[in-house]
Short mmCIF file of N, CA, C and O in Angstrom, two decimals:
data_model
loop_
_atom_site.label_atom_id
_atom_site.label_comp_id
_atom_site.label_asym_id
_atom_site.label_seq_id
_atom_site.Cartn_x
_atom_site.Cartn_y
_atom_site.Cartn_z
N MET O 1 0.91 -1.34 -0.04
CA MET O 1 -0.21 -0.11 0.15
C MET O 1 0.92 1.36 0.15
O MET O 1 1.88 1.12 0.76
N ARG O 2 0.19 2.26 -0.83
CA ARG O 2 1.38 3.57 -0.80
C ARG O 2 0.42 4.74 -0.13
O ARG O 2 0.46 5.86 -0.49
N HIS O 3 0.23 4.11 0.90
CA HIS O 3 -0.75 5.28 1.83
C HIS O 3 0.12 6.43 2.17
O HIS O 3 1.49 6.17 2.61
N ARG O 4 -0.19 7.76 2.13
CA ARG O 4 0.48 8.69 2.50
C ARG O 4 1.88 9.15 1.67
O ARG O 4 2.83 9.50 2.57
N HIS O 5 2.11 8.33 0.76
CA HIS O 5 3.32 8.55 -0.21
C HIS O 5 3.01 9.53 -1.42
O HIS O 5 2.34 9.04 -2.44
N ALA O 6 3.29 10.72 -1.27
CA ALA O 6 3.10 11.77 -2.53
C ALA O 6 3.93 11.70 -3.34
O ALA O 6 5.09 11.05 -3.45
N GLY O 7 3.49 12.07 -4.64
CA GLY O 7 4.33 12.19 -6.13
C GLY O 7 4.12 10.75 -6.84
O GLY O 7 3.82 9.57 -6.39
N LYS O 8 4.69 10.95 -8.05
CA LYS O 8 4.68 9.82 -9.02
C LYS O 8 6.02 9.19 -9.03
O LYS O 8 7.02 9.82 -9.03
N LEU O 9 5.80 7.93 -8.92
CA LEU O 9 7.12 7.11 -9.14
C LEU O 9 7.84 6.97 -10.66
O LEU O 9 9.08 6.95 -10.93
N LEU O 10 6.80 6.80 -11.49
CA LEU O 10 7.08 6.80 -12.95
C LEU O 10 7.95 5.44 -13.18
O LEU O 10 8.65 5.64 -14.33
N GLY O 11 8.07 4.60 -12.37
CA GLY O 11 8.71 3.45 -12.57
C GLY O 11 10.33 3.67 -12.58
O GLY O 11 10.96 2.78 -13.37
N ARG O 12 10.62 4.51 -11.98
CA ARG O 12 12.28 4.86 -11.95
C ARG O 12 12.73 4.69 -10.51
O ARG O 12 11.80 5.18 -9.79
N SER O 13 14.06 4.92 -10.21
CA SER O 13 14.76 5.09 -9.01
C SER O 13 14.64 6.46 -8.88
O SER O 13 14.55 7.37 -9.56
N TYR O 14 15.09 6.78 -7.62
CA TYR O 14 14.84 8.24 -7.26
C TYR O 14 15.96 9.12 -7.97
O TYR O 14 15.59 10.16 -8.32
N GLU O 15 17.17 8.52 -8.31
CA GLU O 15 18.26 9.35 -9.03
C GLU O 15 17.63 9.49 -10.30
O GLU O 15 17.85 10.64 -11.19
N HIS O 16 17.06 8.45 -11.17
CA HIS O 16 16.77 8.61 -12.30
C HIS O 16 15.51 9.66 -12.59
O HIS O 16 15.41 10.38 -13.67
N ARG O 17 14.64 9.37 -11.39
CA ARG O 17 13.60 10.34 -11.53
C ARG O 17 13.85 11.94 -11.50
O ARG O 17 13.55 12.77 -12.06
N LYS O 18 14.81 12.08 -10.46
CA LYS O 18 15.37 13.44 -10.17
C LYS O 18 15.88 14.04 -11.45
O LYS O 18 15.89 15.12 -11.68
N ALA O 19 16.73 13.05 -12.10
CA ALA O 19 17.40 13.64 -13.49
C ALA O 19 16.35 13.92 -14.58
O ALA O 19 16.52 14.63 -15.34
N LEU O 20 15.38 12.78 -14.60
CA LEU O 20 14.11 13.05 -15.67
C LEU O 20 13.64 14.51 -15.18
O LEU O 20 13.24 15.32 -16.33
N TYR O 21 13.22 14.82 -14.14
CA TYR O 21 12.62 16.27 -13.93
C TYR O 21 13.63 17.18 -14.09
O TYR O 21 13.10 18.07 -14.97
N ARG O 22 14.79 17.09 -13.97
CA ARG O 22 15.77 18.28 -14.10
C ARG O 22 15.70 18.53 -15.57
O ARG O 22 15.62 19.46 -16.04
N ASN O 23 15.99 17.38 -16.46
CA ASN O 23 15.88 17.37 -17.94
C ASN O 23 14.72 18.12 -18.66
O ASN O 23 14.74 19.03 -19.49
N LEU O 24 13.61 17.42 -17.91
CA LEU O 24 12.10 18.24 -18.44
C LEU O 24 11.99 19.77 -18.08
O LEU O 24 11.69 20.50 -18.97
N MET O 25 12.49 20.20 -16.92
CA MET O 25 12.44 21.41 -16.68
C MET O 25 13.42 22.43 -17.32
O MET O 25 12.96 23.48 -18.01
N ILE O 26 14.36 21.82 -17.70
CA ILE O 26 15.57 22.61 -18.67
C ILE O 26 15.03 22.72 -19.96
O ILE O 26 15.00 23.83 -20.67
N ALA O 27 14.52 21.68 -20.58
CA ALA O 27 13.87 21.73 -21.87
C ALA O 27 12.71 22.74 -21.77
O ALA O 27 12.55 23.43 -22.76
N LEU O 28 11.87 22.75 -20.81
CA LEU O 28 10.66 23.80 -20.64
C LEU O 28 11.11 25.08 -20.79
O LEU O 28 10.52 25.70 -21.22
N ILE O 29 12.06 25.44 -19.92
CA ILE O 29 12.65 26.75 -19.91
C ILE O 29 13.52 27.41 -21.13
O ILE O 29 13.31 28.39 -21.50
N GLU O 30 14.11 26.32 -21.55
CA GLU O 30 14.69 26.59 -23.09
C GLU O 30 13.69 26.77 -24.16
O GLU O 30 13.94 27.55 -24.78
N HIS O 31 12.64 25.83 -24.21
CA HIS O 31 11.73 25.86 -25.46
C HIS O 31 10.46 26.60 -24.99
O HIS O 31 9.77 26.70 -26.09
N ARG O 32 10.28 26.90 -23.97
CA ARG O 32 8.75 27.25 -23.30
C ARG O 32 7.70 26.50 -23.76
O ARG O 32 6.78 26.51 -23.60
N LYS O 33 7.38 25.34 -24.47
CA LYS O 33 6.67 24.24 -24.67
C LYS O 33 7.32 23.02 -25.29
O LYS O 33 8.26 23.08 -25.87
N ILE O 34 7.15 21.89 -24.49
CA ILE O 34 7.72 20.52 -24.72
C ILE O 34 6.64 19.47 -24.78
O ILE O 34 5.17 19.79 -24.31
N THR O 35 6.57 18.50 -25.63
CA THR O 35 5.78 17.44 -25.98
C THR O 35 6.31 16.09 -25.06
O THR O 35 7.66 15.85 -25.49
N THR O 36 5.74 15.41 -24.12
CA THR O 36 6.06 14.43 -23.54
C THR O 36 4.82 13.50 -22.85
O THR O 36 3.85 13.99 -23.60
N THR O 37 4.92 12.68 -22.26
CA THR O 37 4.07 11.89 -22.00
C THR O 37 3.04 12.58 -20.71
O THR O 37 3.46 13.64 -19.96
N LEU O 38 1.87 12.24 -20.70
CA LEU O 38 0.64 12.77 -19.65
C LEU O 38 1.37 12.63 -18.41
O LEU O 38 1.17 13.84 -17.63
N ALA O 39 1.66 11.45 -18.05
CA ALA O 39 2.15 11.22 -16.53
C ALA O 39 3.27 12.22 -16.30
O ALA O 39 3.53 12.59 -15.14
N LYS O 40 4.46 12.28 -17.36
CA LYS O 40 5.37 13.25 -16.92
C LYS O 40 5.11 14.51 -16.81
O LYS O 40 5.60 15.17 -16.13
N ALA O 41 4.23 15.10 -17.44
CA ALA O 41 4.00 16.28 -17.73
C ALA O 41 3.12 16.88 -16.12
O ALA O 41 3.39 17.82 -15.66
N LYS O 42 2.29 15.86 -15.95
CA LYS O 42 1.55 16.11 -14.51
C LYS O 42 2.81 15.93 -13.30
O LYS O 42 2.36 16.68 -12.42
N ALA O 43 3.52 15.24 -13.53
CA ALA O 43 4.81 15.04 -12.44
C ALA O 43 5.43 16.37 -12.37
O ALA O 43 5.86 16.63 -11.14
N VAL O 44 6.11 16.78 -13.58
CA VAL O 44 6.85 17.94 -13.51
C VAL O 44 6.13 19.04 -13.03
O VAL O 44 6.94 20.32 -12.87
N GLN O 45 4.96 19.41 -13.55
CA GLN O 45 4.22 20.55 -13.47
C GLN O 45 4.40 21.16 -12.04
O GLN O 45 4.59 22.41 -11.95
N PRO O 46 4.21 20.56 -10.94
CA PRO O 46 4.35 21.04 -9.59
C PRO O 46 5.87 21.82 -9.45
O PRO O 46 6.05 22.78 -8.80
N GLU O 47 6.84 20.95 -9.66
CA GLU O 47 8.22 21.16 -9.80
C GLU O 47 8.47 22.63 -10.39
O GLU O 47 9.03 23.33 -10.02
N MET O 48 7.79 22.74 -11.73
CA MET O 48 8.15 23.72 -12.49
C MET O 48 7.59 25.14 -11.97
O MET O 48 8.13 26.06 -11.94
N GLU O 49 6.45 24.84 -11.40
CA GLU O 49 5.68 25.84 -10.74
C GLU O 49 6.36 26.54 -9.48
O GLU O 49 6.48 27.60 -9.48
N LYS O 50 6.91 25.49 -8.66
CA LYS O 50 7.73 26.24 -7.51
C LYS O 50 8.76 26.72 -8.02
O LYS O 50 9.31 27.70 -7.32
N LEU O 51 9.66 26.46 -9.04
CA LEU O 51 10.65 27.13 -9.41
C LEU O 51 10.65 28.31 -10.05
O LEU O 51 11.28 29.33 -9.88
N ILE O 52 9.48 28.41 -10.69
CA ILE O 52 8.89 29.86 -11.35
C ILE O 52 8.74 30.81 -10.09
O ILE O 52 9.19 31.97 -10.13
N THR O 53 7.86 30.46 -9.14
CA THR O 53 7.69 31.24 -7.80
C THR O 53 9.16 31.48 -7.31
O THR O 53 9.10 32.75 -6.84
N LEU O 54 9.86 30.75 -7.14
CA LEU O 54 11.47 30.90 -6.66
C LEU O 54 11.92 32.17 -7.53
O LEU O 54 12.69 33.03 -6.82
N ALA O 55 11.84 31.83 -9.05
CA ALA O 55 12.69 32.97 -9.58
C ALA O 55 11.95 33.96 -9.87
O ALA O 55 12.38 35.19 -10.35
N ARG O 56 10.93 34.28 -9.22
CA ARG O 56 9.94 35.81 -9.34
C ARG O 56 11.03 36.66 -8.64
O ARG O 56 10.93 38.21 -8.97
N GLU O 57 11.49 36.45 -7.58
CA GLU O 57 12.35 37.28 -6.95
C GLU O 57 14.01 36.96 -6.98
O GLU O 57 14.42 36.01 -6.79
N ASP O 58 14.34 37.94 -7.49
CA ASP O 58 16.10 37.69 -8.05
C ASP O 58 16.96 38.23 -7.05
O ASP O 58 17.19 39.24 -7.16
N THR O 59 17.42 37.13 -6.38
CA THR O 59 18.21 37.26 -5.33
C THR O 59 19.36 36.26 -5.58
O THR O 59 19.26 35.05 -5.98
N PRO O 60 20.54 36.56 -4.89
CA PRO O 60 21.73 35.52 -4.83
C PRO O 60 21.25 34.26 -4.35
O PRO O 60 21.35 33.17 -4.94
N HIS O 61 20.52 34.23 -3.36
CA HIS O 61 20.00 32.99 -2.69
C HIS O 61 19.14 32.20 -3.44
O HIS O 61 19.20 30.94 -3.52
N THR O 62 18.00 32.88 -4.03
CA THR O 62 16.96 32.29 -5.10
C THR O 62 17.85 31.71 -6.26
O THR O 62 17.44 30.66 -6.64
N ARG O 63 18.95 32.41 -6.75
CA ARG O 63 19.43 31.80 -7.77
C ARG O 63 20.47 30.41 -7.48
O ARG O 63 20.37 29.26 -8.34
N ARG O 64 20.88 30.49 -6.46
CA ARG O 64 21.58 29.19 -5.78
C ARG O 64 20.56 28.18 -5.77
O ARG O 64 21.11 27.12 -5.96
N MET O 65 19.57 28.43 -5.17
CA MET O 65 18.43 27.17 -4.90
C MET O 65 17.93 26.63 -6.33
O MET O 65 17.53 25.69 -6.47
N ALA O 66 17.58 27.81 -7.34
CA ALA O 66 17.39 27.25 -8.51
C ALA O 66 18.16 26.50 -9.03
O ALA O 66 17.95 25.62 -10.01
N LEU O 67 19.54 26.96 -9.16
CA LEU O 67 20.79 26.10 -9.77
C LEU O 67 20.91 24.70 -9.16
O LEU O 67 21.13 23.79 -10.05
N SER O 68 20.71 24.87 -7.92
CA SER O 68 20.63 23.43 -7.46
C SER O 68 19.66 22.19 -7.88
O SER O 68 19.57 21.32 -8.07
N LYS O 69 18.37 23.03 -8.39
CA LYS O 69 17.10 22.32 -8.87
C LYS O 69 17.43 21.97 -10.24
O LYS O 69 17.19 20.90 -10.97
N LEU O 70 18.19 22.78 -10.86
CA LEU O 70 18.31 22.74 -12.39
C LEU O 70 19.78 22.13 -12.87
O LEU O 70 19.70 21.36 -13.80
N SER O 71 20.75 22.49 -12.26
CA SER O 71 22.02 22.08 -12.54
C SER O 71 22.51 22.80 -13.85
O SER O 71 23.29 22.00 -14.59
N SER O 72 21.96 23.67 -14.49
CA SER O 72 22.20 24.33 -15.77
C SER O 72 22.20 25.89 -15.37
O SER O 72 21.39 26.59 -15.46
N LYS O 73 23.73 26.39 -15.75
CA LYS O 73 23.56 27.76 -15.52
C LYS O 73 22.79 28.45 -16.48
O LYS O 73 22.27 29.63 -16.33
N ASP O 74 22.97 27.96 -17.69
CA ASP O 74 22.48 28.70 -19.00
C ASP O 74 20.64 28.81 -18.77
O ASP O 74 20.06 29.88 -18.91
N ALA O 75 20.01 27.81 -18.23
CA ALA O 75 18.83 27.56 -18.05
C ALA O 75 18.26 28.35 -17.04
O ALA O 75 17.59 29.13 -17.04
N MET O 76 19.24 28.62 -15.90
CA MET O 76 19.00 29.21 -14.67
C MET O 76 18.88 30.80 -14.85
O MET O 76 17.95 31.46 -14.61
N ARG O 77 19.85 31.12 -15.66
CA ARG O 77 20.00 32.83 -16.19
C ARG O 77 18.52 32.91 -17.15
O ARG O 77 18.12 34.22 -16.74
N LYS O 78 18.53 32.23 -18.10
CA LYS O 78 17.01 32.25 -18.87
C LYS O 78 15.99 32.33 -18.11
O LYS O 78 15.09 33.29 -18.20
N LEU O 79 15.78 31.51 -17.06
CA LEU O 79 14.61 31.64 -16.26
C LEU O 79 14.61 32.80 -15.68
O LEU O 79 13.46 33.30 -15.21
N PHE O 80 15.46 33.42 -14.91
CA PHE O 80 15.80 34.86 -14.03
C PHE O 80 15.49 35.98 -15.01
O PHE O 80 15.35 36.95 -14.65
N THR O 81 15.51 35.64 -16.31
CA THR O 81 15.43 36.85 -17.23
C THR O 81 13.86 37.11 -17.51
O THR O 81 13.52 38.34 -17.48
N PHE O 82 13.27 35.94 -17.55
CA PHE O 82 11.88 36.20 -18.12
C PHE O 82 11.02 35.97 -16.97
O PHE O 82 10.08 36.63 -16.99
N ALA O 83 11.05 35.30 -16.00
CA ALA O 83 10.29 34.93 -14.74
C ALA O 83 9.92 36.09 -14.29
O ALA O 83 8.62 36.46 -13.83
N PRO O 84 10.78 37.11 -13.81
CA PRO O 84 10.21 38.20 -12.93
C PRO O 84 9.41 39.06 -13.88
O PRO O 84 8.90 39.70 -13.24
N LEU O 85 9.67 39.23 -14.84
CA LEU O 85 9.03 40.20 -16.01
C LEU O 85 7.74 39.62 -16.40
O LEU O 85 6.46 40.24 -16.25
N ASP O 86 7.56 38.45 -16.47
CA ASP O 86 6.15 37.77 -17.08
C ASP O 86 5.33 37.51 -16.12
O ASP O 86 4.16 37.27 -15.97
N TYR O 87 5.82 36.93 -15.18
CA TYR O 87 4.90 36.58 -13.71
C TYR O 87 4.93 37.30 -12.69
O TYR O 87 4.70 36.76 -11.43
N ALA O 88 5.26 38.54 -12.80
CA ALA O 88 5.31 39.33 -11.46
C ALA O 88 4.01 39.59 -10.81
O ALA O 88 3.83 39.51 -9.59
N ASP O 89 2.76 39.61 -11.84
CA ASP O 89 1.74 40.02 -10.98
C ASP O 89 0.85 38.69 -11.02
O ASP O 89 -0.48 38.85 -10.89
N ARG O 90 1.42 37.41 -11.35
CA ARG O 90 0.64 36.25 -11.31
C ARG O 90 0.76 35.51 -10.10
O ARG O 90 2.06 35.19 -9.76
N ASN O 91 -0.25 34.82 -9.38
CA ASN O 91 -0.24 34.22 -8.15
C ASN O 91 -0.19 32.53 -8.54
O ASN O 91 -0.88 31.73 -7.94
N GLY O 92 0.45 31.99 -9.52
CA GLY O 92 0.50 30.69 -9.90
C GLY O 92 -0.43 30.45 -11.05
O GLY O 92 -0.60 31.28 -11.65
N GLY O 93 -0.32 29.07 -11.30
CA GLY O 93 -0.70 28.90 -12.67
C GLY O 93 -0.07 29.31 -13.96
O GLY O 93 -0.34 29.87 -14.79
N TYR O 94 1.35 29.05 -13.89
CA TYR O 94 2.47 29.39 -14.88
C TYR O 94 2.40 28.43 -15.97
O TYR O 94 3.13 28.76 -16.93
N THR O 95 1.86 27.25 -15.73
CA THR O 95 1.98 26.26 -16.65
C THR O 95 0.74 25.50 -17.15
O THR O 95 -0.09 25.72 -16.66
N ARG O 96 0.49 25.30 -18.36
CA ARG O 96 -0.86 24.53 -19.00
C ARG O 96 -0.52 23.30 -19.63
O ARG O 96 0.72 22.99 -20.51
N ILE O 97 -1.04 22.44 -19.22
CA ILE O 97 -1.03 20.90 -19.91
C ILE O 97 -2.19 20.70 -20.88
O ILE O 97 -3.43 20.87 -20.50
N THR O 98 -1.85 20.41 -22.14
CA THR O 98 -3.00 20.28 -23.19
C THR O 98 -2.75 18.76 -23.63
O THR O 98 -1.68 18.23 -24.09
N LYS O 99 -3.82 18.04 -23.49
CA LYS O 99 -3.60 16.40 -24.04
C LYS O 99 -3.81 16.21 -25.40
O LYS O 99 -4.43 17.17 -26.14
N LEU O 100 -2.81 15.44 -25.78
CA LEU O 100 -2.95 15.18 -27.55
C LEU O 100 -3.58 13.91 -27.97
O LEU O 100 -3.80 13.64 -29.08
N GLY O 101 -3.48 12.75 -26.89
CA GLY O 101 -3.96 11.50 -27.43
C GLY O 101 -2.97 10.56 -27.41
O GLY O 101 -1.98 11.04 -26.76
N PRO O 102 -3.16 9.53 -27.75
CA PRO O 102 -2.47 8.24 -27.68
C PRO O 102 -1.23 8.63 -28.40
O PRO O 102 -1.20 8.85 -29.59
N ARG O 103 -0.12 7.88 -28.27
CA ARG O 103 1.16 7.74 -29.04
C ARG O 103 1.03 6.51 -29.72
O ARG O 103 0.41 5.60 -29.37
N LEU O 104 1.46 6.69 -31.07
CA LEU O 104 1.30 5.56 -31.84
C LEU O 104 2.25 4.25 -31.80
O LEU O 104 1.37 3.07 -31.89
N GLY O 105 3.24 4.42 -31.38
CA GLY O 105 3.88 3.24 -30.78
C GLY O 105 3.46 2.37 -29.73
O GLY O 105 3.22 1.16 -29.73
N ASP O 106 3.24 2.93 -28.39
CA ASP O 106 2.70 2.02 -27.39
C ASP O 106 1.41 2.48 -26.77
O ASP O 106 1.16 2.01 -25.68
N GLY O 107 0.72 3.57 -27.43
CA GLY O 107 -0.36 4.01 -26.94
C GLY O 107 -0.47 4.71 -25.50
O GLY O 107 -1.43 4.98 -24.95
N ALA O 108 0.82 5.40 -25.11
CA ALA O 108 0.88 6.37 -24.02
C ALA O 108 0.27 7.43 -24.38
O ALA O 108 0.31 8.04 -25.36
N LEU O 109 -0.40 8.15 -23.39
CA LEU O 109 -1.05 9.28 -23.49
C LEU O 109 0.03 10.44 -23.57
O LEU O 109 0.68 10.47 -22.56
N MET O 110 -0.14 11.23 -24.49
CA MET O 110 0.78 12.22 -24.88
C MET O 110 0.19 13.63 -24.63
O MET O 110 -0.97 13.87 -24.58
N ALA O 111 0.89 14.55 -24.14
CA ALA O 111 0.56 15.89 -23.53
C ALA O 111 1.70 17.10 -23.72
O ALA O 111 2.67 16.87 -24.15
N VAL O 112 1.01 18.16 -24.32
CA VAL O 112 2.12 19.46 -24.24
C VAL O 112 1.93 20.06 -23.11
O VAL O 112 0.84 20.34 -22.60
N ILE O 113 3.26 20.20 -22.57
CA ILE O 113 3.18 21.41 -21.42
C ILE O 113 3.89 22.45 -21.79
O ILE O 113 4.96 22.36 -22.34
N GLU O 114 3.47 23.55 -21.42
CA GLU O 114 4.00 24.99 -21.81
C GLU O 114 3.67 26.16 -20.77
O GLU O 114 2.87 25.91 -19.89
N LEU O 115 4.51 26.84 -20.91
CA LEU O 115 4.73 28.08 -20.10
C LEU O 115 3.59 29.12 -20.43
O LEU O 115 3.72 29.41 -21.78
N ILE O 116 2.80 29.75 -19.75
CA ILE O 116 1.80 30.71 -20.14
C ILE O 116 2.22 32.12 -20.23
O ILE O 116 3.11 32.32 -19.15
#
């Protein structure tokens, strides 16, 4: 039983899941819109929302915290250039998930996650 265990496991170990989230967040920051499976999009959405909320305030401490989540200086710099401008007056809801339907190969439900 998984009572009181929050979060999606996605059939991966902790390290693999952490790397997957990091890569998805970096891709989302760089491209502003990515296509992935619905389960991965739903799993990375809260992490991305927290990261953007953190980036709305540009201080050295928040930059270090974002860099620890992203581990990419380029993505961190890009996040801190657009987040304070685009999301200053917004209280959450920075991402949107749009369902696309099943993938041809294995039938996995696909979705587009994008920054609003």
